Amino acid sequence: MDLVYTPEQEAFRKEARAWLEANTPKEPLASFDTRQGFEAHREWEQRLNEGGWAMVPWPVEYGGRGANLLEWLIFEEEYYRARAPGRVNQNGIFLLGPTIMEVGTAEQKARFLPKMASSQEVWAQGWSEPNAGSDMANIQATAIRDGDHFVINGQKTWASRGAYAHWLFGLFRTDPDSERHKGLSFILCPLDAPGITVRPIEKLNHKAAFAEVFFDDARVSAENLLGDEGEGWSVAMSTAGFERGLMLRSPARFQDTVARLVRLYRENAAGCDPGLKRRVADCWMRAEAYTLETYRTVSRLLEGGKIGAEASLNKIFWSELDVEMHEVALEILGWRAELLPSAAEAVGVGEWLDGYIFALAGPIYAGTNEIQRNVIAERLLGLPRK
Ligand SMILES: Cc1cc2nc3c(=O)[nH]c(=O)nc-3n(C[C@H](O)[C@H](O)[C@H](O)COP(=O)(O)OP(=O)(O)OC[C@H]3O[C@@H](n4cnc5c(N)ncnc54)[C@H](O)[C@@H]3O)c2cc1C
């Protein structure tokens, strides 16, 4: 692997940095788990799109810049460096978009990708059901073919940003006699269709972070079937590969967190337990290792490789690192870690507590780490299932 950037890549970085410095909002936007924040983030996405920065590795005709994945990593580094807003349409641009690019028809690409790049249409992921979380093959929601439509019945839950999203991509059982991984299809559903009811789920902080979605004889055009009918599981695994293995959590996110952690330690070193210094250094090394590993994955993809079961290793690595970095930060801060940023004594406390609470969800979303360990045991190590 050649770890030196080419002059073209350096020029790309410079261009991205200049644009982000000129355009990134000076004040943080309201949380995208509120209506106001959601719309503010969509406006930001529109600005990114107008600048050609919404999804740099996509072809220009779909709202991209025709860059490659290495340039995407560079863009991500600049994005986090600029402390630009979180990506409200991450389920669309990082998960569904690459899947449409891989298995979608020309019509589906033209129909969905540009509006995804501009966040005119924001996407929710509808995989989980009340009895199908880790055991996703237990999906019960059905989509029965009726001419050129599917008639959908059932319930999805935990759809992030589902309360405000416009579309949902989900797995549905199109063969009612099928079991487990067979007979499932990947269908794109407009959330304003008759028969679809979206009910927000509030977090403890009263923000509507999720939604549960009910389907009662909802009719969805068969044109919205992604991939072949009955082959939804393999399409979904391709989406999950992008999610766990590359796009959902780029290394820049952790490089940014660890740089803040090092600063926090330096500012507070005098009052810290000496053991914390080693943990900070360890976090830094792990963030660096994750960066190099991601560059390796991208190099492999650029040479025609695919993301496979090793995406599970990746997912465990970033989610555990995120928890550790935030735990170390809270220990450095001591009792001050529990203060709300608005409290008088909260100088220099930052957003570590909020970040910690979100980091705790990392080992759960995108497939729990226990399930990823099962995948590693069976598919990478070849251990028996029982
Ligand atoms: C922040 C967040 C965002 C999310 N966003 C979405 C979303 O946008 N769309 C969506 O569809 N879902 C979403 N989810 C749901 C998520 O995918 C599920 O919570 C997750 O898959 C676990 O399913 P479950 O909650 O039903 O737990 P369960 O499956 O009931 O698992 C409970 C516990 O048992 C363990 N367990 C279960 N089976 C096994 C096994 N075979 N071996 C070992 N351990 C096992 C699990 O690891 C877990 O610790 C989100 C979750 C969170 C926390």
PDB file of N, CA, C and O in Angstrom, residues 284-352:
ATOM      1  N   TRP A 284      -5.822   6.511  20.812  1.00  0.00           N
ATOM      2  CA  TRP A 284      -5.217   7.149  19.637  1.00  0.00           C
ATOM      3  C   TRP A 284      -4.698   6.081  18.666  1.00  0.00           C
ATOM      4  O   TRP A 284      -4.928   6.145  17.455  1.00  0.00           O
ATOM      5  N   MET A 285      -4.031   5.069  19.230  1.00  0.00           N
ATOM      6  CA  MET A 285      -3.477   4.005  18.356  1.00  0.00           C
ATOM      7  C   MET A 285      -4.600   3.236  17.670  1.00  0.00           C
ATOM      8  O   MET A 285      -4.503   2.885  16.500  1.00  0.00           O
ATOM      9  N   ARG A 286      -5.691   3.001  18.406  1.00  0.00           N
ATOM     10  CA  ARG A 286      -6.793   2.232  17.807  1.00  0.00           C
ATOM     11  C   ARG A 286      -7.476   3.042  16.703  1.00  0.00           C
ATOM     12  O   ARG A 286      -7.869   2.491  15.665  1.00  0.00           O
ATOM     13  N   ALA A 287      -7.610   4.363  16.906  1.00  0.00           N
ATOM     14  CA  ALA A 287      -8.218   5.196  15.855  1.00  0.00           C
ATOM     15  C   ALA A 287      -7.331   5.185  14.608  1.00  0.00           C
ATOM     16  O   ALA A 287      -7.806   5.115  13.468  1.00  0.00           O
ATOM     17  N   GLU A 288      -6.021   5.223  14.858  1.00  0.00           N
ATOM     18  CA  GLU A 288      -5.058   5.204  13.735  1.00  0.00           C
ATOM     19  C   GLU A 288      -5.133   3.855  13.006  1.00  0.00           C
ATOM     20  O   GLU A 288      -5.142   3.782  11.777  1.00  0.00           O
ATOM     21  N   ALA A 289      -5.212   2.777  13.793  1.00  0.00           N
ATOM     22  CA  ALA A 289      -5.293   1.427  13.193  1.00  0.00           C
ATOM     23  C   ALA A 289      -6.574   1.308  12.364  1.00  0.00           C
ATOM     24  O   ALA A 289      -6.567   0.741  11.261  1.00  0.00           O
ATOM     25  N   TYR A 290      -7.661   1.861  12.882  1.00  0.00           N
ATOM     26  CA  TYR A 290      -8.940   1.788  12.158  1.00  0.00           C
ATOM     27  C   TYR A 290      -8.835   2.553  10.824  1.00  0.00           C
ATOM     28  O   TYR A 290      -9.332   2.117   9.794  1.00  0.00           O
ATOM     29  N   THR A 291      -8.136   3.682  10.873  1.00  0.00           N
ATOM     30  CA  THR A 291      -7.950   4.472   9.650  1.00  0.00           C
ATOM     31  C   THR A 291      -7.175   3.650   8.614  1.00  0.00           C
ATOM     32  O   THR A 291      -7.585   3.542   7.451  1.00  0.00           O
ATOM     33  N   LEU A 292      -6.069   3.042   9.045  1.00  0.00           N
ATOM     34  CA  LEU A 292      -5.248   2.280   8.096  1.00  0.00           C
ATOM     35  C   LEU A 292      -6.014   1.085   7.556  1.00  0.00           C
ATOM     36  O   LEU A 292      -5.957   0.765   6.361  1.00  0.00           O
ATOM     37  N   GLU A 293      -6.780   0.435   8.428  1.00  0.00           N
ATOM     38  CA  GLU A 293      -7.552  -0.722   7.992  1.00  0.00           C
ATOM     39  C   GLU A 293      -8.604  -0.301   6.952  1.00  0.00           C
ATOM     40  O   GLU A 293      -8.846  -0.999   5.963  1.00  0.00           O
ATOM     41  N   THR A 294      -9.205   0.876   7.167  1.00  0.00           N
ATOM     42  CA  THR A 294     -10.212   1.341   6.210  1.00  0.00           C
ATOM     43  C   THR A 294      -9.559   1.682   4.869  1.00  0.00           C
ATOM     44  O   THR A 294     -10.110   1.390   3.811  1.00  0.00           O
ATOM     45  N   TYR A 295      -8.378   2.293   4.928  1.00  0.00           N
ATOM     46  CA  TYR A 295      -7.665   2.557   3.665  1.00  0.00           C
ATOM     47  C   TYR A 295      -7.377   1.239   2.937  1.00  0.00           C
ATOM     48  O   TYR A 295      -7.454   1.154   1.719  1.00  0.00           O
ATOM     49  N   ARG A 296      -7.090   0.199   3.723  1.00  0.00           N
ATOM     50  CA  ARG A 296      -6.823  -1.099   3.094  1.00  0.00           C
ATOM     51  C   ARG A 296      -8.098  -1.641   2.431  1.00  0.00           C
ATOM     52  O   ARG A 296      -8.059  -2.113   1.304  1.00  0.00           O
ATOM     53  N   THR A 297      -9.231  -1.532   3.147  1.00  0.00           N
ATOM     54  CA  THR A 297     -10.507  -2.005   2.578  1.00  0.00           C
ATOM     55  C   THR A 297     -10.804  -1.268   1.280  1.00  0.00           C
ATOM     56  O   THR A 297     -11.176  -1.870   0.270  1.00  0.00           O
ATOM     57  N   VAL A 298     -10.632   0.066   1.319  1.00  0.00           N
ATOM     58  CA  VAL A 298     -10.944   0.858   0.130  1.00  0.00           C
ATOM     59  C   VAL A 298     -10.019   0.488  -1.024  1.00  0.00           C
ATOM     60  O   VAL A 298     -10.461   0.359  -2.172  1.00  0.00           O
ATOM     61  N   SER A 299      -8.744   0.266  -0.727  1.00  0.00           N
ATOM     62  CA  SER A 299      -7.814  -0.126  -1.797  1.00  0.00           C
ATOM     63  C   SER A 299      -8.276  -1.437  -2.421  1.00  0.00           C
ATOM     64  O   SER A 299      -8.240  -1.609  -3.638  1.00  0.00           O
ATOM     65  N   ARG A 300      -8.742  -2.338  -1.565  1.00  0.00           N
ATOM     66  CA  ARG A 300      -9.223  -3.637  -2.055  1.00  0.00           C
ATOM     67  C   ARG A 300     -10.464  -3.442  -2.942  1.00  0.00           C
ATOM     68  O   ARG A 300     -10.581  -4.026  -4.015  1.00  0.00           O
ATOM     69  N   LEU A 301     -11.382  -2.580  -2.500  1.00  0.00           N
ATOM     70  CA  LEU A 301     -12.600  -2.344  -3.286  1.00  0.00           C
ATOM     71  C   LEU A 301     -12.257  -1.713  -4.637  1.00  0.00           C
ATOM     72  O   LEU A 301     -12.843  -2.040  -5.659  1.00  0.00           O
ATOM     73  N   LEU A 302     -11.273  -0.808  -4.616  1.00  0.00           N
ATOM     74  CA  LEU A 302     -10.902  -0.144  -5.875  1.00  0.00           C
ATOM     75  C   LEU A 302     -10.298  -1.140  -6.864  1.00  0.00           C
ATOM     76  O   LEU A 302     -10.331  -0.926  -8.067  1.00  0.00           O
ATOM     77  N   GLU A 303      -9.755  -2.229  -6.328  1.00  0.00           N
ATOM     78  CA  GLU A 303      -9.202  -3.257  -7.224  1.00  0.00           C
ATOM     79  C   GLU A 303     -10.238  -4.310  -7.582  1.00  0.00           C
ATOM     80  O   GLU A 303      -9.915  -5.382  -8.084  1.00  0.00           O
ATOM     81  N   GLY A 304     -11.519  -4.035  -7.273  1.00  0.00           N
ATOM     82  CA  GLY A 304     -12.589  -4.938  -7.687  1.00  0.00           C
ATOM     83  C   GLY A 304     -13.043  -5.902  -6.598  1.00  0.00           C
ATOM     84  O   GLY A 304     -13.908  -6.744  -6.844  1.00  0.00           O
ATOM     85  N   GLY A 305     -12.473  -5.778  -5.392  1.00  0.00           N
ATOM     86  CA  GLY A 305     -12.880  -6.668  -4.294  1.00  0.00           C
ATOM     87  C   GLY A 305     -14.264  -6.299  -3.766  1.00  0.00           C
ATOM     88  O   GLY A 305     -14.855  -5.288  -4.160  1.00  0.00           O
ATOM     89  N   LYS A 306     -14.772  -7.135  -2.866  1.00  0.00           N
ATOM     90  CA  LYS A 306     -16.098  -6.896  -2.277  1.00  0.00           C
ATOM     91  C   LYS A 306     -15.964  -6.837  -0.758  1.00  0.00           C
ATOM     92  O   LYS A 306     -15.026  -7.408  -0.193  1.00  0.00           O
ATOM     93  N   ILE A 307     -16.958  -6.203  -0.117  1.00  0.00           N
ATOM     94  CA  ILE A 307     -16.989  -6.233   1.349  1.00  0.00           C
ATOM     95  C   ILE A 307     -17.630  -7.549   1.752  1.00  0.00           C
ATOM     96  O   ILE A 307     -18.693  -7.898   1.259  1.00  0.00           O
ATOM     97  N   GLY A 308     -16.987  -8.309   2.605  1.00  0.00           N
ATOM     98  CA  GLY A 308     -17.541  -9.603   3.015  1.00  0.00           C
ATOM     99  C   GLY A 308     -17.795  -9.637   4.512  1.00  0.00           C
ATOM    100  O   GLY A 308     -18.062  -8.605   5.138  1.00  0.00           O
ATOM    101  N   ALA A 309     -17.695 -10.841   5.080  1.00  0.00           N
ATOM    102  CA  ALA A 309     -18.025 -11.028   6.495  1.00  0.00           C
ATOM    103  C   ALA A 309     -17.075 -10.252   7.415  1.00  0.00           C
ATOM    104  O   ALA A 309     -17.394 -10.006   8.580  1.00  0.00           O
ATOM    105  N   GLU A 310     -15.917  -9.820   6.890  1.00  0.00           N
ATOM    106  CA  GLU A 310     -14.992  -9.064   7.752  1.00  0.00           C
ATOM    107  C   GLU A 310     -15.596  -7.706   8.158  1.00  0.00           C
ATOM    108  O   GLU A 310     -15.089  -7.046   9.063  1.00  0.00           O
ATOM    109  N   ALA A 311     -16.698  -7.304   7.506  1.00  0.00           N
ATOM    110  CA  ALA A 311     -17.398  -6.077   7.928  1.00  0.00           C
ATOM    111  C   ALA A 311     -17.808  -6.196   9.394  1.00  0.00           C
ATOM    112  O   ALA A 311     -17.905  -5.197  10.112  1.00  0.00           O
ATOM    113  N   SER A 312     -18.036  -7.431   9.866  1.00  0.00           N
ATOM    114  CA  SER A 312     -18.440  -7.637  11.263  1.00  0.00           C
ATOM    115  C   SER A 312     -17.300  -7.287  12.220  1.00  0.00           C
ATOM    116  O   SER A 312     -17.523  -6.733  13.298  1.00  0.00           O
ATOM    117  N   LEU A 313     -16.063  -7.614  11.818  1.00  0.00           N
ATOM    118  CA  LEU A 313     -14.900  -7.247  12.643  1.00  0.00           C
ATOM    119  C   LEU A 313     -14.813  -5.732  12.765  1.00  0.00           C
ATOM    120  O   LEU A 313     -14.570  -5.168  13.833  1.00  0.00           O
ATOM    121  N   ASN A 314     -15.023  -5.098  11.622  1.00  0.00           N
ATOM    122  CA  ASN A 314     -14.958  -3.652  11.549  1.00  0.00           C
ATOM    123  C   ASN A 314     -15.957  -3.001  12.500  1.00  0.00           C
ATOM    124  O   ASN A 314     -15.651  -2.082  13.241  1.00  0.00           O
ATOM    125  N   LYS A 315     -17.194  -3.534  12.456  1.00  0.00           N
ATOM    126  CA  LYS A 315     -18.282  -2.952  13.247  1.00  0.00           C
ATOM    127  C   LYS A 315     -17.990  -3.073  14.738  1.00  0.00           C
ATOM    128  O   LYS A 315     -18.208  -2.130  15.501  1.00  0.00           O
ATOM    129  N   ILE A 316     -17.464  -4.229  15.153  1.00  0.00           N
ATOM    130  CA  ILE A 316     -17.130  -4.389  16.573  1.00  0.00           C
ATOM    131  C   ILE A 316     -16.021  -3.404  16.952  1.00  0.00           C
ATOM    132  O   ILE A 316     -16.073  -2.741  17.979  1.00  0.00           O
ATOM    133  N   PHE A 317     -15.039  -3.270  16.051  1.00  0.00           N
ATOM    134  CA  PHE A 317     -13.877  -2.422  16.352  1.00  0.00           C
ATOM    135  C   PHE A 317     -14.298  -0.968  16.574  1.00  0.00           C
ATOM    136  O   PHE A 317     -13.969  -0.353  17.583  1.00  0.00           O
ATOM    137  N   TRP A 318     -15.094  -0.408  15.604  1.00  0.00           N
ATOM    138  CA  TRP A 318     -15.418   1.012  15.771  1.00  0.00           C
ATOM    139  C   TRP A 318     -16.375   1.259  16.911  1.00  0.00           C
ATOM    140  O   TRP A 318     -16.275   2.266  17.621  1.00  0.00           O
ATOM    141  N   SER A 319     -17.323   0.322  17.130  1.00  0.00           N
ATOM    142  CA  SER A 319     -18.306   0.599  18.187  1.00  0.00           C
ATOM    143  C   SER A 319     -17.662   0.486  19.569  1.00  0.00           C
ATOM    144  O   SER A 319     -17.964   1.275  20.466  1.00  0.00           O
ATOM    145  N   GLU A 320     -16.737  -0.464  19.742  1.00  0.00           N
ATOM    146  CA  GLU A 320     -16.085  -0.590  21.055  1.00  0.00           C
ATOM    147  C   GLU A 320     -15.115   0.568  21.292  1.00  0.00           C
ATOM    148  O   GLU A 320     -14.981   1.069  22.407  1.00  0.00           O
ATOM    149  N   LEU A 321     -14.443   0.978  20.229  1.00  0.00           N
ATOM    150  CA  LEU A 321     -13.526   2.119  20.358  1.00  0.00           C
ATOM    151  C   LEU A 321     -14.295   3.383  20.766  1.00  0.00           C
ATOM    152  O   LEU A 321     -13.857   4.153  21.622  1.00  0.00           O
ATOM    153  N   ASP A 322     -15.476   3.578  20.159  1.00  0.00           N
ATOM    154  CA  ASP A 322     -16.262   4.776  20.457  1.00  0.00           C
ATOM    155  C   ASP A 322     -16.663   4.807  21.938  1.00  0.00           C
ATOM    156  O   ASP A 322     -16.564   5.849  22.592  1.00  0.00           O
ATOM    157  N   VAL A 323     -17.085   3.653  22.465  1.00  0.00           N
ATOM    158  CA  VAL A 323     -17.461   3.601  23.886  1.00  0.00           C
ATOM    159  C   VAL A 323     -16.239   3.914  24.751  1.00  0.00           C
ATOM    160  O   VAL A 323     -16.293   4.745  25.665  1.00  0.00           O
ATOM    161  N   GLU A 324     -15.105   3.289  24.427  1.00  0.00           N
ATOM    162  CA  GLU A 324     -13.897   3.484  25.256  1.00  0.00           C
ATOM    163  C   GLU A 324     -13.459   4.955  25.242  1.00  0.00           C
ATOM    164  O   GLU A 324     -13.140   5.518  26.287  1.00  0.00           O
ATOM    165  N   MET A 325     -13.473   5.601  24.065  1.00  0.00           N
ATOM    166  CA  MET A 325     -13.016   6.992  24.012  1.00  0.00           C
ATOM    167  C   MET A 325     -13.889   7.878  24.906  1.00  0.00           C
ATOM    168  O   MET A 325     -13.389   8.755  25.613  1.00  0.00           O
ATOM    169  N   HIS A 326     -15.206   7.611  24.867  1.00  0.00           N
ATOM    170  CA  HIS A 326     -16.106   8.440  25.671  1.00  0.00           C
ATOM    171  C   HIS A 326     -15.979   8.113  27.159  1.00  0.00           C
ATOM    172  O   HIS A 326     -16.037   9.018  27.992  1.00  0.00           O
ATOM    173  N   GLU A 327     -15.747   6.843  27.478  1.00  0.00           N
ATOM    174  CA  GLU A 327     -15.572   6.492  28.907  1.00  0.00           C
ATOM    175  C   GLU A 327     -14.325   7.176  29.462  1.00  0.00           C
ATOM    176  O   GLU A 327     -14.338   7.700  30.569  1.00  0.00           O
ATOM    177  N   VAL A 328     -13.252   7.171  28.678  1.00  0.00           N
ATOM    178  CA  VAL A 328     -12.007   7.822  29.134  1.00  0.00           C
ATOM    179  C   VAL A 328     -12.266   9.316  29.337  1.00  0.00           C
ATOM    180  O   VAL A 328     -11.850   9.905  30.343  1.00  0.00           O
ATOM    181  N   ALA A 329     -13.002   9.922  28.390  1.00  0.00           N
ATOM    182  CA  ALA A 329     -13.288  11.354  28.520  1.00  0.00           C
ATOM    183  C   ALA A 329     -14.060  11.635  29.810  1.00  0.00           C
ATOM    184  O   ALA A 329     -13.745  12.584  30.542  1.00  0.00           O
ATOM    185  N   LEU A 330     -15.046  10.795  30.109  1.00  0.00           N
ATOM    186  CA  LEU A 330     -15.835  11.028  31.329  1.00  0.00           C
ATOM    187  C   LEU A 330     -14.960  10.878  32.570  1.00  0.00           C
ATOM    188  O   LEU A 330     -15.107  11.614  33.543  1.00  0.00           O
ATOM    189  N   GLU A 331     -14.024   9.926  32.512  1.00  0.00           N
ATOM    190  CA  GLU A 331     -13.134   9.758  33.683  1.00  0.00           C
ATOM    191  C   GLU A 331     -12.211  10.963  33.841  1.00  0.00           C
ATOM    192  O   GLU A 331     -11.910  11.389  34.948  1.00  0.00           O
ATOM    193  N   ILE A 332     -11.756  11.511  32.721  1.00  0.00           N
ATOM    194  CA  ILE A 332     -10.897  12.707  32.809  1.00  0.00           C
ATOM    195  C   ILE A 332     -11.692  13.859  33.448  1.00  0.00           C
ATOM    196  O   ILE A 332     -11.199  14.586  34.296  1.00  0.00           O
ATOM    197  N   LEU A 333     -12.940  13.990  33.034  1.00  0.00           N
ATOM    198  CA  LEU A 333     -13.754  15.105  33.529  1.00  0.00           C
ATOM    199  C   LEU A 333     -14.207  14.907  34.965  1.00  0.00           C
ATOM    200  O   LEU A 333     -14.533  15.877  35.654  1.00  0.00           O
ATOM    201  N   GLY A 334     -14.253  13.656  35.414  1.00  0.00           N
ATOM    202  CA  GLY A 334     -14.702  13.390  36.790  1.00  0.00           C
ATOM    203  C   GLY A 334     -16.146  13.825  36.974  1.00  0.00           C
ATOM    204  O   GLY A 334     -16.967  13.667  36.069  1.00  0.00           O
ATOM    205  N   TRP A 335     -16.461  14.431  38.136  1.00  0.00           N
ATOM    206  CA  TRP A 335     -17.858  14.791  38.421  1.00  0.00           C
ATOM    207  C   TRP A 335     -18.414  15.781  37.417  1.00  0.00           C
ATOM    208  O   TRP A 335     -19.610  15.835  37.169  1.00  0.00           O
ATOM    209  N   ARG A 336     -17.538  16.590  36.789  1.00  0.00           N
ATOM    210  CA  ARG A 336     -18.044  17.612  35.850  1.00  0.00           C
ATOM    211  C   ARG A 336     -18.694  16.982  34.625  1.00  0.00           C
ATOM    212  O   ARG A 336     -19.477  17.609  33.927  1.00  0.00           O
ATOM    213  N   ALA A 337     -18.358  15.688  34.360  1.00  0.00           N
ATOM    214  CA  ALA A 337     -18.911  15.024  33.177  1.00  0.00           C
ATOM    215  C   ALA A 337     -20.426  14.973  33.211  1.00  0.00           C
ATOM    216  O   ALA A 337     -21.078  14.899  32.172  1.00  0.00           O
ATOM    217  N   GLU A 338     -20.985  15.022  34.414  1.00  0.00           N
ATOM    218  CA  GLU A 338     -22.440  14.872  34.517  1.00  0.00           C
ATOM    219  C   GLU A 338     -23.182  16.182  34.325  1.00  0.00           C
ATOM    220  O   GLU A 338     -24.422  16.211  34.314  1.00  0.00           O
ATOM    221  N   LEU A 339     -22.448  17.298  34.181  1.00  0.00           N
ATOM    222  CA  LEU A 339     -23.124  18.595  34.039  1.00  0.00           C
ATOM    223  C   LEU A 339     -23.706  18.766  32.647  1.00  0.00           C
ATOM    224  O   LEU A 339     -23.111  18.325  31.657  1.00  0.00           O
ATOM    225  N   LEU A 340     -24.860  19.416  32.577  1.00  0.00           N
ATOM    226  CA  LEU A 340     -25.378  19.800  31.263  1.00  0.00           C
ATOM    227  C   LEU A 340     -24.499  20.927  30.739  1.00  0.00           C
ATOM    228  O   LEU A 340     -23.999  21.742  31.526  1.00  0.00           O
ATOM    229  N   PRO A 341     -24.308  21.005  29.403  1.00  0.00           N
ATOM    230  CA  PRO A 341     -23.442  22.067  28.881  1.00  0.00           C
ATOM    231  C   PRO A 341     -23.901  23.467  29.312  1.00  0.00           C
ATOM    232  O   PRO A 341     -23.116  24.398  29.373  1.00  0.00           O
ATOM    233  N   SER A 342     -25.196  23.605  29.692  1.00  0.00           N
ATOM    234  CA  SER A 342     -25.694  24.935  30.073  1.00  0.00           C
ATOM    235  C   SER A 342     -25.328  25.298  31.528  1.00  0.00           C
ATOM    236  O   SER A 342     -25.486  26.448  31.931  1.00  0.00           O
ATOM    237  N   ALA A 343     -24.819  24.356  32.332  1.00  0.00           N
ATOM    238  CA  ALA A 343     -24.531  24.652  33.752  1.00  0.00           C
ATOM    239  C   ALA A 343     -23.337  25.601  33.882  1.00  0.00           C
ATOM    240  O   ALA A 343     -22.428  25.586  33.047  1.00  0.00           O
ATOM    241  N   ALA A 344     -23.362  26.411  34.975  1.00  0.00           N
ATOM    242  CA  ALA A 344     -22.318  27.434  35.165  1.00  0.00           C
ATOM    243  C   ALA A 344     -20.922  26.816  35.234  1.00  0.00           C
ATOM    244  O   ALA A 344     -19.957  27.360  34.705  1.00  0.00           O
ATOM    245  N   GLU A 345     -20.786  25.661  35.892  1.00  0.00           N
ATOM    246  CA  GLU A 345     -19.454  25.047  36.075  1.00  0.00           C
ATOM    247  C   GLU A 345     -19.038  24.198  34.884  1.00  0.00           C
ATOM    248  O   GLU A 345     -18.016  23.529  34.917  1.00  0.00           O
ATOM    249  N   ALA A 346     -19.821  24.225  33.805  1.00  0.00           N
ATOM    250  CA  ALA A 346     -19.595  23.271  32.709  1.00  0.00           C
ATOM    251  C   ALA A 346     -18.561  23.749  31.686  1.00  0.00           C
ATOM    252  O   ALA A 346     -18.539  23.258  30.567  1.00  0.00           O
ATOM    253  N   VAL A 347     -17.691  24.677  32.081  1.00  0.00           N
ATOM    254  CA  VAL A 347     -16.702  25.196  31.130  1.00  0.00           C
ATOM    255  C   VAL A 347     -15.787  24.054  30.659  1.00  0.00           C
ATOM    256  O   VAL A 347     -15.253  23.308  31.473  1.00  0.00           O
ATOM    257  N   GLY A 348     -15.640  23.894  29.370  1.00  0.00           N
ATOM    258  CA  GLY A 348     -14.712  22.890  28.829  1.00  0.00           C
ATOM    259  C   GLY A 348     -15.239  21.467  28.899  1.00  0.00           C
ATOM    260  O   GLY A 348     -14.530  20.515  28.586  1.00  0.00           O
ATOM    261  N   VAL A 349     -16.502  21.309  29.298  1.00  0.00           N
ATOM    262  CA  VAL A 349     -17.053  19.960  29.446  1.00  0.00           C
ATOM    263  C   VAL A 349     -17.466  19.375  28.093  1.00  0.00           C
ATOM    264  O   VAL A 349     -17.450  18.161  27.883  1.00  0.00           O
ATOM    265  N   GLY A 350     -17.820  20.265  27.170  1.00  0.00           N
ATOM    266  CA  GLY A 350     -18.145  19.826  25.807  1.00  0.00           C
ATOM    267  C   GLY A 350     -19.357  18.920  25.747  1.00  0.00           C
ATOM    268  O   GLY A 350     -20.229  18.950  26.629  1.00  0.00           O
ATOM    269  N   GLU A 351     -19.387  18.060  24.720  1.00  0.00           N
ATOM    270  CA  GLU A 351     -20.567  17.215  24.513  1.00  0.00           C
ATOM    271  C   GLU A 351     -20.259  15.757  24.831  1.00  0.00           C
ATOM    272  O   GLU A 351     -20.825  14.848  24.248  1.00  0.00           O
ATOM    273  N   TRP A 352     -19.329  15.543  25.748  1.00  0.00           N
ATOM    274  CA  TRP A 352     -18.887  14.164  25.999  1.00  0.00           C
ATOM    275  C   TRP A 352     -19.985  13.284  26.554  1.00  0.00           C
ATOM    276  O   TRP A 352     -20.076  12.109  26.215  1.00  0.00           O
TER     277      TRP A 352
END
